[in-house]
């Protein structure tokens, strides 16, 4: 009886500590801003499966589609179907995508569903925050502007996805406050997308460190899943060992980074093994598609 009582008291005393663990001070989680969509299998109406049938394959595709409507690289929305066709052709497990509008996400997700017609797909969109209003930053068309992570999970393994999003505590002088979006697909994978400061490399590096050293481990712990993790995005940092703002400086021990030779990077956990990379030139955005092929063994 005494042992049971002591055990119960320990459980009661520990529970508040575990349940009230505060997020790191370098980020601010904004759960009310996150938009999550999950879809069942696409079915037989599409063009057929393009995703790898290998049980050990894991493919990540990074895109910056320049579709805000304001930037000089904007191409009247044509980057969305172009990016979607690349999603369908390459059949990635996860996609991290920057500079899109909230109404673009469903179109991109439909291409992913077509690539994996018997699987579940999800999307997690996080808008940039407008410093002037503290609300979602808007595209020219009035929809929210930001980044998203999309993914697929085999139907037999589908148990849902938990969505996270937030902004960095440190920001540059721009009205567009930089953010991240993350998804924990239950018992399958963890993925994040981000777009870092474009006006200050030191700020971009600080944001990158906040994500990789603080937010990602915190959210992995919150989700209960610390395996098979990828982070992709436009870091606005290049790999240069002679530069203090080297993109490699925000890669934690046990993670590997693969960059496109410019500012897009994919970082992945040690339980994913590197296979190959490929750049895809795109006509309607000023960034290449950046594909990283990995394996789980």
Short mmCIF file of C-alpha atoms in Angstrom, two decimals:
data_model
loop_
_atom_site.label_atom_id
_atom_site.label_comp_id
_atom_site.label_asym_id
_atom_site.label_seq_id
_atom_site.Cartn_x
_atom_site.Cartn_y
_atom_site.Cartn_z
CA UNK A 1 0.00 0.00 0.00
CA UNK A 2 2.79 2.39 0.91
CA UNK A 3 4.63 1.72 -2.34
CA UNK A 4 1.49 2.45 -4.35
CA UNK A 5 0.97 5.71 -2.50
CA UNK A 6 4.55 6.83 -3.08
CA UNK A 7 4.31 5.94 -6.76
CA UNK A 8 1.10 7.93 -7.10
CA UNK A 9 2.62 10.94 -5.38
CA UNK A 10 5.61 10.79 -7.68
CA UNK A 11 3.36 10.66 -10.70
CA UNK A 12 1.33 13.62 -9.45
CA UNK A 13 4.43 15.68 -8.71
CA UNK A 14 6.12 14.91 -12.01
CA UNK A 15 3.12 15.40 -14.29
CA UNK A 16 2.95 19.22 -14.06
CA UNK A 17 6.66 19.45 -14.83
CA UNK A 18 6.33 17.34 -17.96
CA UNK A 19 3.16 19.01 -19.21
CA UNK A 20 4.19 22.62 -18.68
CA UNK A 21 7.62 22.52 -20.32
CA UNK A 22 7.92 25.89 -22.05
CA UNK A 23 9.10 26.19 -25.65
CA UNK A 24 12.57 27.67 -26.18
CA UNK A 25 12.81 31.45 -25.95
CA UNK A 26 14.30 31.71 -29.45
CA UNK A 27 10.94 30.88 -31.05
CA UNK A 28 7.28 31.66 -30.47
CA UNK A 29 4.84 28.88 -31.26
CA UNK A 30 1.65 30.08 -32.97
CA UNK A 31 -0.73 27.11 -33.10
CA UNK A 32 -3.74 29.25 -34.05
CA UNK A 33 -2.03 30.35 -37.27
CA UNK A 34 -1.28 26.87 -38.59
CA UNK A 35 -3.46 25.41 -41.35
CA UNK A 36 -3.45 21.59 -41.52
CA UNK A 37 -5.12 19.47 -44.19
CA UNK A 38 -5.18 15.66 -44.32
CA UNK A 39 -6.54 13.70 -47.26
CA UNK A 40 -7.32 10.05 -47.81
CA UNK A 41 -6.00 8.07 -50.78
CA UNK A 42 -6.33 9.81 -54.13
CA UNK A 43 -7.64 6.66 -55.81
CA UNK A 44 -7.56 5.41 -59.37
CA UNK A 45 -8.60 8.61 -61.15
CA UNK A 46 -5.05 9.94 -61.45
CA UNK A 47 -2.17 9.19 -63.79
CA UNK A 48 -0.69 6.42 -61.66
CA UNK A 49 1.85 6.07 -58.90
CA UNK A 50 5.29 7.64 -59.28
CA UNK A 51 6.48 7.30 -55.66
CA UNK A 52 9.12 4.65 -55.02
CA UNK A 53 7.88 1.18 -54.08
CA UNK A 54 11.04 0.56 -52.04
CA UNK A 55 10.26 0.24 -48.33
CA UNK A 56 13.57 1.94 -47.48
CA UNK A 57 13.33 4.93 -49.85
CA UNK A 58 12.73 8.42 -48.47
CA UNK A 59 12.74 11.38 -50.88
CA UNK A 60 12.61 15.07 -49.92
CA UNK A 61 11.88 17.85 -52.40
CA UNK A 62 12.60 21.51 -51.60
CA UNK A 63 10.85 24.23 -53.61
CA UNK A 64 10.68 28.02 -53.52
CA UNK A 65 7.84 28.92 -55.87
CA UNK A 66 7.93 32.73 -55.69
CA UNK A 67 4.16 33.11 -55.83
CA UNK A 68 3.45 36.04 -53.50
CA UNK A 69 2.52 38.29 -56.41
CA UNK A 70 4.93 41.00 -55.31
CA UNK A 71 8.43 39.67 -56.06
CA UNK A 72 10.10 40.21 -59.42
CA UNK A 73 10.21 36.46 -60.00
CA UNK A 74 6.41 36.15 -59.83
CA UNK A 75 5.01 34.51 -62.98
CA UNK A 76 1.22 34.90 -62.79
CA UNK A 77 0.82 31.75 -60.70
CA UNK A 78 2.45 29.45 -63.24
CA UNK A 79 5.02 28.24 -60.70
CA UNK A 80 2.35 26.30 -58.82
CA UNK A 81 1.38 23.82 -61.58
CA UNK A 82 5.04 23.66 -62.62
CA UNK A 83 6.06 22.78 -59.07
CA UNK A 84 3.13 20.38 -58.86
CA UNK A 85 4.24 18.55 -61.97
CA UNK A 86 7.70 18.15 -60.44
CA UNK A 87 6.09 16.75 -57.29
CA UNK A 88 4.17 14.25 -59.39
CA UNK A 89 7.18 13.30 -61.51
CA UNK A 90 9.53 12.73 -58.58
CA UNK A 91 7.09 11.22 -56.05
CA UNK A 92 8.69 12.61 -52.87
CA UNK A 93 7.82 11.48 -49.36
CA UNK A 94 8.01 15.05 -48.11
CA UNK A 95 8.02 18.47 -49.77
CA UNK A 96 9.13 21.69 -48.15
CA UNK A 97 7.94 24.75 -50.03
CA UNK A 98 8.43 28.49 -49.61
CA UNK A 99 6.81 31.65 -50.99
CA UNK A 100 3.36 30.29 -51.64
CA UNK A 101 -0.16 31.43 -50.80
CA UNK A 102 -2.54 29.45 -48.63
CA UNK A 103 -4.80 28.71 -51.60
CA UNK A 104 -1.86 27.09 -53.45
CA UNK A 105 -1.45 24.34 -50.88
CA UNK A 106 -4.43 22.21 -51.90
CA UNK A 107 -3.27 22.20 -55.53
CA UNK A 108 0.22 21.06 -54.57
CA UNK A 109 -1.22 18.42 -52.25
CA UNK A 110 -3.34 17.03 -55.08
CA UNK A 111 -0.18 16.39 -57.11
CA UNK A 112 1.36 14.58 -54.15
CA UNK A 113 -1.78 12.50 -53.73
CA UNK A 114 -1.66 11.59 -57.40
CA UNK A 115 1.95 10.43 -56.99
CA UNK A 116 0.92 8.21 -54.04
CA UNK A 117 -2.68 7.23 -54.94
CA UNK A 118 -3.08 4.54 -52.26
CA UNK A 119 -1.61 6.60 -49.39
CA UNK A 120 -2.69 9.40 -47.09
CA UNK A 121 -1.28 12.88 -47.60
CA UNK A 122 -1.10 15.94 -45.40
CA UNK A 123 -0.10 19.58 -45.61
CA UNK A 124 0.89 22.01 -42.86
CA UNK A 125 0.94 25.69 -43.88
CA UNK A 126 2.28 28.47 -41.69
CA UNK A 127 1.90 32.10 -42.77
CA UNK A 128 4.63 34.66 -42.31
CA UNK A 129 3.60 37.24 -39.71
CA UNK A 130 3.11 40.88 -40.66
CA UNK A 131 4.95 43.03 -38.12
CA UNK A 132 2.52 45.90 -38.72
CA UNK A 133 -0.59 43.94 -37.78
CA UNK A 134 0.73 40.87 -35.91
CA UNK A 135 -1.54 38.88 -38.22
CA UNK A 136 -0.82 36.72 -41.25
CA UNK A 137 1.22 38.33 -44.00
CA UNK A 138 -0.81 38.41 -47.23
CA UNK A 139 -0.12 37.59 -50.86
CA UNK A 140 -1.20 40.10 -53.48
CA UNK A 141 -4.33 38.00 -54.06
CA UNK A 142 -5.34 38.44 -50.40
CA UNK A 143 -4.61 34.89 -49.29
CA UNK A 144 -2.06 34.19 -46.59
CA UNK A 145 1.60 34.07 -47.61
CA UNK A 146 4.09 31.61 -46.14
CA UNK A 147 5.70 28.18 -46.20
CA UNK A 148 4.43 24.63 -45.99
CA UNK A 149 5.50 21.06 -45.45
CA UNK A 150 3.63 18.29 -47.27
CA UNK A 151 4.00 14.55 -46.85
CA UNK A 152 2.61 11.11 -47.47
CA UNK A 153 2.15 8.13 -45.20
CA UNK A 154 1.36 4.59 -46.24
CA UNK A 155 -2.34 3.93 -45.65
CA UNK A 156 -1.68 0.92 -43.41
CA UNK A 157 0.54 3.07 -41.16
CA UNK A 158 -1.59 6.21 -41.10
CA UNK A 159 -2.35 7.43 -37.57
CA UNK A 160 -2.65 11.14 -38.22
CA UNK A 161 -0.31 14.09 -38.14
CA UNK A 162 0.37 16.79 -35.56
CA UNK A 163 1.00 20.28 -36.96
CA UNK A 164 3.27 22.93 -35.46
CA UNK A 165 4.18 26.44 -36.54
CA UNK A 166 5.83 29.51 -35.16
CA UNK A 167 8.01 32.52 -35.75
CA UNK A 168 11.53 33.34 -34.68
CA UNK A 169 12.05 35.69 -31.76
CA UNK A 170 14.87 37.42 -33.64
CA UNK A 171 13.73 39.21 -36.78
CA UNK A 172 15.21 41.73 -39.23
CA UNK A 173 13.62 45.11 -40.00
CA UNK A 174 11.30 43.73 -42.68
CA UNK A 175 7.54 43.71 -42.18
CA UNK A 176 7.64 40.00 -43.11
CA UNK A 177 8.50 38.10 -39.95
CA UNK A 178 10.08 34.75 -40.69
CA UNK A 179 8.47 31.48 -39.66
CA UNK A 180 8.67 27.68 -39.69
CA UNK A 181 6.11 24.92 -40.20
CA UNK A 182 6.57 21.39 -38.85
CA UNK A 183 4.65 18.13 -39.05
CA UNK A 184 4.94 15.00 -36.94
CA UNK A 185 3.39 12.14 -38.91
CA UNK A 186 2.64 9.64 -36.16
CA UNK A 187 5.16 6.78 -36.08
CA UNK A 188 6.44 7.63 -39.55
CA UNK A 189 8.45 10.87 -39.88
CA UNK A 190 9.02 14.43 -38.71
CA UNK A 191 9.49 17.30 -41.18
CA UNK A 192 9.88 21.08 -41.09
CA UNK A 193 9.96 23.86 -43.68
CA UNK A 194 11.37 27.35 -43.19
CA UNK A 195 12.29 30.54 -45.03
CA UNK A 196 14.90 32.68 -43.29
CA UNK A 197 15.83 36.37 -43.38
CA UNK A 198 16.83 37.67 -46.80
CA UNK A 199 18.28 40.99 -45.65
CA UNK A 200 20.77 39.85 -43.00
CA UNK A 201 22.95 36.75 -43.09
CA UNK A 202 23.73 36.99 -39.36
CA UNK A 203 19.98 37.11 -38.69
CA UNK A 204 19.35 34.18 -41.04
CA UNK A 205 21.99 32.15 -39.21
CA UNK A 206 20.50 33.04 -35.83
CA UNK A 207 17.07 31.92 -37.05
CA UNK A 208 18.53 28.73 -38.48
CA UNK A 209 20.18 27.92 -35.15
CA UNK A 210 16.92 28.67 -33.34
CA UNK A 211 15.15 26.15 -35.55
CA UNK A 212 17.75 23.39 -35.61
CA UNK A 213 19.13 23.58 -32.08
CA UNK A 214 16.01 24.68 -30.21
CA UNK A 215 12.66 24.30 -31.98
CA UNK A 216 13.22 20.97 -33.74
CA UNK A 217 14.41 19.02 -30.68
CA UNK A 218 11.68 20.60 -28.55
CA UNK A 219 8.93 19.70 -31.05
CA UNK A 220 10.33 16.21 -31.57
CA UNK A 221 10.11 15.68 -27.82
CA UNK A 222 6.60 17.11 -27.72
CA UNK A 223 5.51 14.80 -30.53
CA UNK A 224 7.22 11.75 -29.05
CA UNK A 225 8.97 11.04 -32.35
CA UNK A 226 12.71 11.60 -32.84
CA UNK A 227 13.44 9.41 -35.87
CA UNK A 228 13.43 9.94 -39.64
CA UNK A 229 13.46 13.73 -39.58
CA UNK A 230 14.06 16.25 -42.39
CA UNK A 231 14.21 20.04 -42.47
CA UNK A 232 14.18 21.90 -45.77
CA UNK A 233 13.97 25.45 -46.90
CA UNK A 234 15.38 28.60 -48.37
CA UNK A 235 17.90 29.45 -45.65
CA UNK A 236 19.28 32.54 -47.45
CA UNK A 237 22.66 31.15 -46.40
CA UNK A 238 25.30 29.50 -48.56
CA UNK A 239 27.80 26.81 -47.70
CA UNK A 240 31.15 28.56 -47.33
CA UNK A 241 33.68 27.39 -44.70
CA UNK A 242 35.42 30.78 -44.88
CA UNK A 243 32.24 32.72 -44.08
CA UNK A 244 31.11 33.30 -40.49
CA UNK A 245 27.55 32.84 -41.77
CA UNK A 246 28.24 29.41 -43.21
CA UNK A 247 25.06 27.33 -43.55
CA UNK A 248 26.89 24.41 -41.97
CA UNK A 249 27.10 26.35 -38.71
CA UNK A 250 23.45 25.62 -37.94
CA UNK A 251 23.67 21.86 -38.48
CA UNK A 252 23.61 19.98 -35.15
CA UNK A 253 25.76 16.96 -34.46
CA UNK A 254 24.09 13.83 -35.83
CA UNK A 255 22.47 15.67 -38.75
CA UNK A 256 23.63 16.00 -42.37
CA UNK A 257 23.09 18.95 -44.72
CA UNK A 258 22.85 18.85 -48.49
CA UNK A 259 22.64 22.21 -50.27
CA UNK A 260 21.91 23.17 -53.86
CA UNK A 261 25.07 25.28 -54.19
CA UNK A 262 23.05 28.37 -53.40
CA UNK A 263 20.64 29.09 -50.53
CA UNK A 264 18.35 26.06 -50.46
CA UNK A 265 19.22 23.26 -48.06
CA UNK A 266 17.89 19.97 -46.76
CA UNK A 267 19.07 18.76 -43.35
CA UNK A 268 18.30 15.22 -42.19
CA UNK A 269 18.76 13.06 -39.10
CA UNK A 270 21.39 10.33 -38.83
CA UNK A 271 18.93 7.47 -39.21
CA UNK A 272 18.41 8.59 -42.82
CA UNK A 273 21.30 7.70 -45.12
CA UNK A 274 22.29 9.89 -48.04
CA UNK A 275 21.73 8.56 -51.54
CA UNK A 276 21.88 11.31 -54.17
CA UNK A 277 20.78 14.84 -55.07
CA UNK A 278 19.43 16.44 -58.22
CA UNK A 279 18.59 19.99 -59.27
CA UNK A 280 15.64 20.68 -61.53
CA UNK A 281 15.57 23.94 -63.44
CA UNK A 282 12.18 25.65 -63.24
CA UNK A 283 10.87 28.30 -65.63
CA UNK A 284 8.47 30.22 -63.38
CA UNK A 285 10.53 30.79 -60.23
CA UNK A 286 14.07 31.98 -59.58
CA UNK A 287 15.00 28.86 -57.57
CA UNK A 288 15.73 25.34 -58.75
CA UNK A 289 13.82 22.37 -57.44
CA UNK A 290 16.18 20.58 -55.04
CA UNK A 291 15.67 16.82 -54.64
CA UNK A 292 17.47 14.77 -51.98
CA UNK A 293 17.15 10.99 -52.09
CA UNK A 294 17.65 9.16 -48.79
CA UNK A 295 17.21 5.65 -47.44
CA UNK A 296 16.15 4.37 -44.05
CA UNK A 297 18.81 1.65 -43.91
#
